[in-house]
mmCIF file of C-alpha atoms in Angstrom:
data_model
loop_
_atom_site.group_PDB
_atom_site.id
_atom_site.type_symbol
_atom_site.label_atom_id
_atom_site.label_comp_id
_atom_site.label_asym_id
_atom_site.label_seq_id
_atom_site.Cartn_x
_atom_site.Cartn_y
_atom_site.Cartn_z
ATOM 1 C CA MET A 1 0.000 0.000 0.000
ATOM 2 C CA PRO A 2 2.623 2.678 0.864
ATOM 3 C CA ARG A 3 4.528 1.859 -2.308
ATOM 4 C CA ARG A 4 1.407 2.402 -4.407
ATOM 5 C CA ILE A 5 0.744 5.717 -2.663
ATOM 6 C CA PHE A 6 4.294 6.968 -3.173
ATOM 7 C CA LYS A 7 4.360 5.684 -6.742
ATOM 8 C CA ARG A 8 1.267 7.688 -7.617
ATOM 9 C CA PHE A 9 3.004 10.930 -6.665
ATOM 10 C CA ALA A 10 6.501 9.968 -7.816
ATOM 11 C CA PHE A 11 8.305 11.936 -10.479
ATOM 12 C CA LYS A 12 8.491 10.387 -13.903
ATOM 13 C CA ARG A 13 12.183 10.286 -14.758
ATOM 14 C CA HIS A 14 11.704 10.155 -18.518
ATOM 15 C CA GLU A 15 9.453 13.237 -18.447
ATOM 16 C CA LEU A 16 11.784 15.101 -16.121
ATOM 17 C CA SER A 17 14.886 14.354 -18.187
ATOM 18 C CA GLN A 18 13.357 16.095 -21.222
ATOM 19 C CA LYS A 19 13.295 19.483 -19.467
ATOM 20 C CA TRP A 20 16.003 21.967 -20.498
ATOM 21 C CA PHE A 21 16.931 22.879 -16.925
ATOM 22 C CA MET A 22 17.730 19.240 -16.098
ATOM 23 C CA THR A 23 20.611 19.004 -18.583
ATOM 24 C CA PRO A 24 23.398 19.214 -15.958
ATOM 25 C CA PHE A 25 21.648 16.654 -13.763
ATOM 26 C CA ARG A 26 20.668 14.006 -16.327
ATOM 27 C CA HIS A 27 23.340 11.580 -15.138
ATOM 28 C CA MET A 28 21.663 11.489 -11.702
ATOM 29 C CA LEU A 29 18.274 10.574 -13.103
ATOM 30 C CA ASN A 30 19.417 7.031 -13.838
ATOM 31 C CA ASP A 31 20.177 6.192 -10.194
ATOM 32 C CA PRO A 32 17.082 4.321 -8.971
ATOM 33 C CA ARG A 33 17.891 5.039 -5.328
ATOM 34 C CA LEU A 34 17.313 8.767 -5.839
ATOM 35 C CA TRP A 35 13.887 8.372 -7.424
ATOM 36 C CA GLY A 36 12.723 4.791 -6.818
ATOM 37 C CA VAL A 37 9.894 3.841 -4.507
ATOM 38 C CA ARG A 38 11.387 1.119 -2.341
ATOM 39 C CA ARG A 39 11.225 0.891 1.438
ATOM 40 C CA ARG A 40 15.008 1.069 1.852
ATOM 41 C CA TRP A 41 15.164 4.389 -0.060
ATOM 42 C CA VAL A 42 11.898 6.049 0.981
ATOM 43 C CA VAL A 43 11.969 5.445 4.748
ATOM 44 C CA PRO A 44 15.416 7.047 5.350
ATOM 45 C CA ALA A 45 14.479 9.937 3.054
ATOM 46 C CA PHE A 46 11.335 10.522 5.116
ATOM 47 C CA ALA A 47 13.424 10.615 8.299
ATOM 48 C CA ILE A 48 15.888 13.055 6.721
ATOM 49 C CA GLY A 49 13.059 15.406 5.806
ATOM 50 C CA LEU A 50 11.649 15.279 9.334
ATOM 51 C CA PHE A 51 15.055 16.020 10.839
ATOM 52 C CA VAL A 52 15.702 18.947 8.510
ATOM 53 C CA ALA A 53 12.246 20.399 9.236
ATOM 54 C CA TYR A 54 13.373 21.162 12.801
ATOM 55 C CA LEU A 55 16.515 23.064 11.812
ATOM 56 C CA PRO A 56 16.155 26.782 12.610
ATOM 57 C CA PHE A 57 17.454 27.832 9.181
ATOM 58 C CA LEU A 58 15.690 28.737 5.977
ATOM 59 C CA GLY A 59 15.835 26.482 2.919
ATOM 60 C CA HIS A 60 14.637 23.203 4.414
ATOM 61 C CA THR A 61 13.695 21.729 1.049
ATOM 62 C CA VAL A 62 17.084 22.415 -0.525
ATOM 63 C CA ILE A 63 18.979 21.176 2.546
ATOM 64 C CA ALA A 64 16.913 17.957 2.599
ATOM 65 C CA MET A 65 17.509 17.414 -1.112
ATOM 66 C CA PHE A 66 21.286 17.786 -0.748
ATOM 67 C CA ILE A 67 21.423 15.426 2.234
ATOM 68 C CA ALA A 68 19.284 12.879 0.362
ATOM 69 C CA LEU A 69 21.562 13.193 -2.652
ATOM 70 C CA ALA A 70 24.649 12.677 -0.486
ATOM 71 C CA LEU A 71 23.134 9.620 1.230
ATOM 72 C CA ARG A 72 21.641 8.259 -2.024
ATOM 73 C CA VAL A 73 18.018 8.043 -0.875
ATOM 74 C CA ASN A 74 14.769 9.253 -2.451
ATOM 75 C CA ILE A 75 15.099 12.992 -3.120
ATOM 76 C CA PRO A 76 11.409 13.899 -3.613
ATOM 77 C CA VAL A 77 10.340 12.196 -0.376
ATOM 78 C CA ALA A 78 13.051 13.995 1.586
ATOM 79 C CA ALA A 79 12.045 17.329 0.069
ATOM 80 C CA VAL A 80 8.321 16.903 0.681
ATOM 81 C CA SER A 81 8.685 15.548 4.211
ATOM 82 C CA SER A 82 10.733 18.615 5.134
ATOM 83 C CA TRP A 83 7.560 20.668 4.611
ATOM 84 C CA VAL A 84 6.416 19.573 8.084
ATOM 85 C CA GLY A 85 8.251 22.708 9.176
ATOM 86 C CA ASN A 86 6.148 25.397 7.524
ATOM 87 C CA PRO A 87 5.083 28.901 8.603
ATOM 88 C CA ALA A 88 2.054 27.489 10.424
ATOM 89 C CA THR A 89 4.155 25.097 12.534
ATOM 90 C CA TRP A 90 7.342 27.121 13.065
ATOM 91 C CA VAL A 91 6.247 28.901 16.229
ATOM 92 C CA PRO A 92 5.268 25.782 18.234
ATOM 93 C CA MET A 93 8.214 23.757 16.895
ATOM 94 C CA TYR A 94 10.851 26.356 17.683
ATOM 95 C CA TYR A 95 9.303 27.387 20.974
ATOM 96 C CA LEU A 96 9.317 23.780 22.166
ATOM 97 C CA ALA A 97 12.878 23.370 20.889
ATOM 98 C CA TYR A 98 13.955 26.536 22.701
ATOM 99 C CA ARG A 99 12.347 25.431 25.961
ATOM 100 C CA LEU A 100 13.983 21.991 25.723
ATOM 101 C CA GLY A 101 17.410 23.422 24.911
ATOM 102 C CA SER A 102 17.082 26.013 27.654
ATOM 103 C CA ALA A 103 16.152 23.339 30.197
ATOM 104 C CA ILE A 104 19.076 21.116 29.192
ATOM 105 C CA LEU A 105 21.615 23.952 29.204
ATOM 106 C CA GLY A 106 20.154 25.426 32.399
ATOM 107 C CA THR A 107 19.916 28.926 30.935
ATOM 108 C CA GLU A 108 17.323 31.508 31.821
ATOM 109 C CA MET A 109 14.566 31.766 29.250
ATOM 110 C CA GLN A 110 14.501 34.978 27.230
ATOM 111 C CA PRO A 111 11.252 36.433 25.847
ATOM 112 C CA PHE A 112 10.575 34.408 22.732
ATOM 113 C CA ASP A 113 8.495 35.609 19.807
ATOM 114 C CA PHE A 114 9.497 34.096 16.504
ATOM 115 C CA GLU A 115 9.201 35.874 13.181
ATOM 116 C CA PRO A 116 11.174 34.918 10.089
ATOM 117 C CA SER A 117 12.926 38.242 9.434
ATOM 118 C CA PHE A 118 16.467 39.587 9.407
ATOM 119 C CA ASP A 119 15.637 42.000 12.228
ATOM 120 C CA TRP A 120 14.627 39.063 14.438
ATOM 121 C CA MET A 121 17.861 37.294 13.477
ATOM 122 C CA ARG A 122 19.969 40.320 14.481
ATOM 123 C CA HIS A 123 18.279 41.137 17.777
ATOM 124 C CA THR A 124 16.670 38.001 19.212
ATOM 125 C CA PHE A 125 18.407 35.021 17.623
ATOM 126 C CA VAL A 126 21.801 36.228 18.825
ATOM 127 C CA HIS A 127 20.721 35.682 22.436
ATOM 128 C CA ILE A 128 18.815 32.415 22.076
ATOM 129 C CA TRP A 129 20.700 30.521 19.373
ATOM 130 C CA GLN A 130 22.439 27.970 21.627
ATOM 131 C CA PRO A 131 19.349 26.569 23.397
ATOM 132 C CA LEU A 132 17.304 26.845 20.194
ATOM 133 C CA LEU A 133 19.866 24.944 18.133
ATOM 134 C CA LEU A 134 20.358 22.251 20.787
ATOM 135 C CA GLY A 135 16.611 21.767 21.222
ATOM 136 C CA SER A 136 16.075 21.746 17.455
ATOM 137 C CA LEU A 137 18.738 19.096 16.916
ATOM 138 C CA LEU A 138 17.355 16.901 19.713
ATOM 139 C CA LEU A 139 13.716 17.239 18.641
ATOM 140 C CA GLY A 140 14.688 16.782 14.993
ATOM 141 C CA ALA A 141 16.575 13.588 15.805
ATOM 142 C CA ALA A 142 13.702 12.276 17.946
ATOM 143 C CA THR A 143 11.118 13.109 15.286
ATOM 144 C CA ALA A 144 13.271 11.542 12.575
ATOM 145 C CA ALA A 145 13.711 8.339 14.594
ATOM 146 C CA LEU A 146 9.999 8.180 15.374
ATOM 147 C CA GLY A 147 9.096 8.830 11.733
ATOM 148 C CA TYR A 148 11.610 6.265 10.516
ATOM 149 C CA PHE A 149 10.331 3.462 12.728
ATOM 150 C CA ALA A 150 6.661 4.375 12.222
ATOM 151 C CA LEU A 151 6.869 4.444 8.410
ATOM 152 C CA ASP A 152 9.059 1.337 8.339
ATOM 153 C CA GLY A 153 6.592 -0.510 10.562
ATOM 154 C CA LEU A 154 3.597 0.604 8.497
ATOM 155 C CA TRP A 155 5.361 -0.383 5.292
ATOM 156 C CA ARG A 156 6.247 -3.841 6.650
ATOM 157 C CA LEU A 157 2.725 -4.334 8.009
ATOM 158 C CA SER A 158 1.219 -3.361 4.678
ATOM 159 C CA LEU A 159 3.561 -5.739 2.862
ATOM 160 C CA ALA A 160 2.694 -8.592 5.233
ATOM 161 C CA LYS A 161 -1.032 -8.000 4.681
ATOM 162 C CA TYR A 162 -0.517 -7.895 0.925
ATOM 163 C CA LYS A 163 1.399 -11.174 0.956
ATOM 164 C CA ALA A 164 -1.221 -12.819 3.193
ATOM 165 C CA ARG A 165 -4.007 -11.715 0.834
ATOM 166 C CA LYS A 166 -2.068 -13.034 -2.130
ATOM 167 C CA ARG A 167 -1.487 -16.382 -0.349
ATOM 168 C CA ASP A 168 -5.195 -16.668 0.481
ATOM 169 C CA THR A 169 -6.124 -15.921 -3.128
ATOM 170 C CA ARG A 170 -3.781 -18.653 -4.338
ATOM 171 C CA LYS A 171 -5.188 -21.158 -1.851
ATOM 172 C CA ASP A 172 -8.751 -20.371 -2.900
ATOM 173 C CA SER A 173 -7.994 -20.789 -6.598
ATOM 174 C CA VAL A 174 -6.314 -24.189 -6.131
#
């Protein structure tokens, strides 16, 4: 079941390779690990995207794509799963990360109001970057591990059900 779902939304390599802007990257389109829909390439890519979503930097999609490319796992899944960190979820994610990092480091909490702007980076981020980064890395790693094992378990369960159904169909036809 998960493979069919991912396959429905997967990029078509032959269509993508015809685009003019893909000329420098055509050699990568032949690597099935980067685009294929197999459990061993999709599940780690999903975890990478979840980890990158917690990083307090801009450009999550690009960062996830480069990490997926370096680790040779599914690029589109890593890019899309990094969208968990979006403008609607940034404030609770980063606030929780800041509180966790502040508790671990034992620092006093500063007033925290997040807004993605350069002014916020200059005035507020300078004072809270250490607990925010520590909390983001820890929550990102925990979310990635949870996502990895959850998707892997669902994928294996779905495969076991599929094989059991196929076995029952064969027994009925004989």
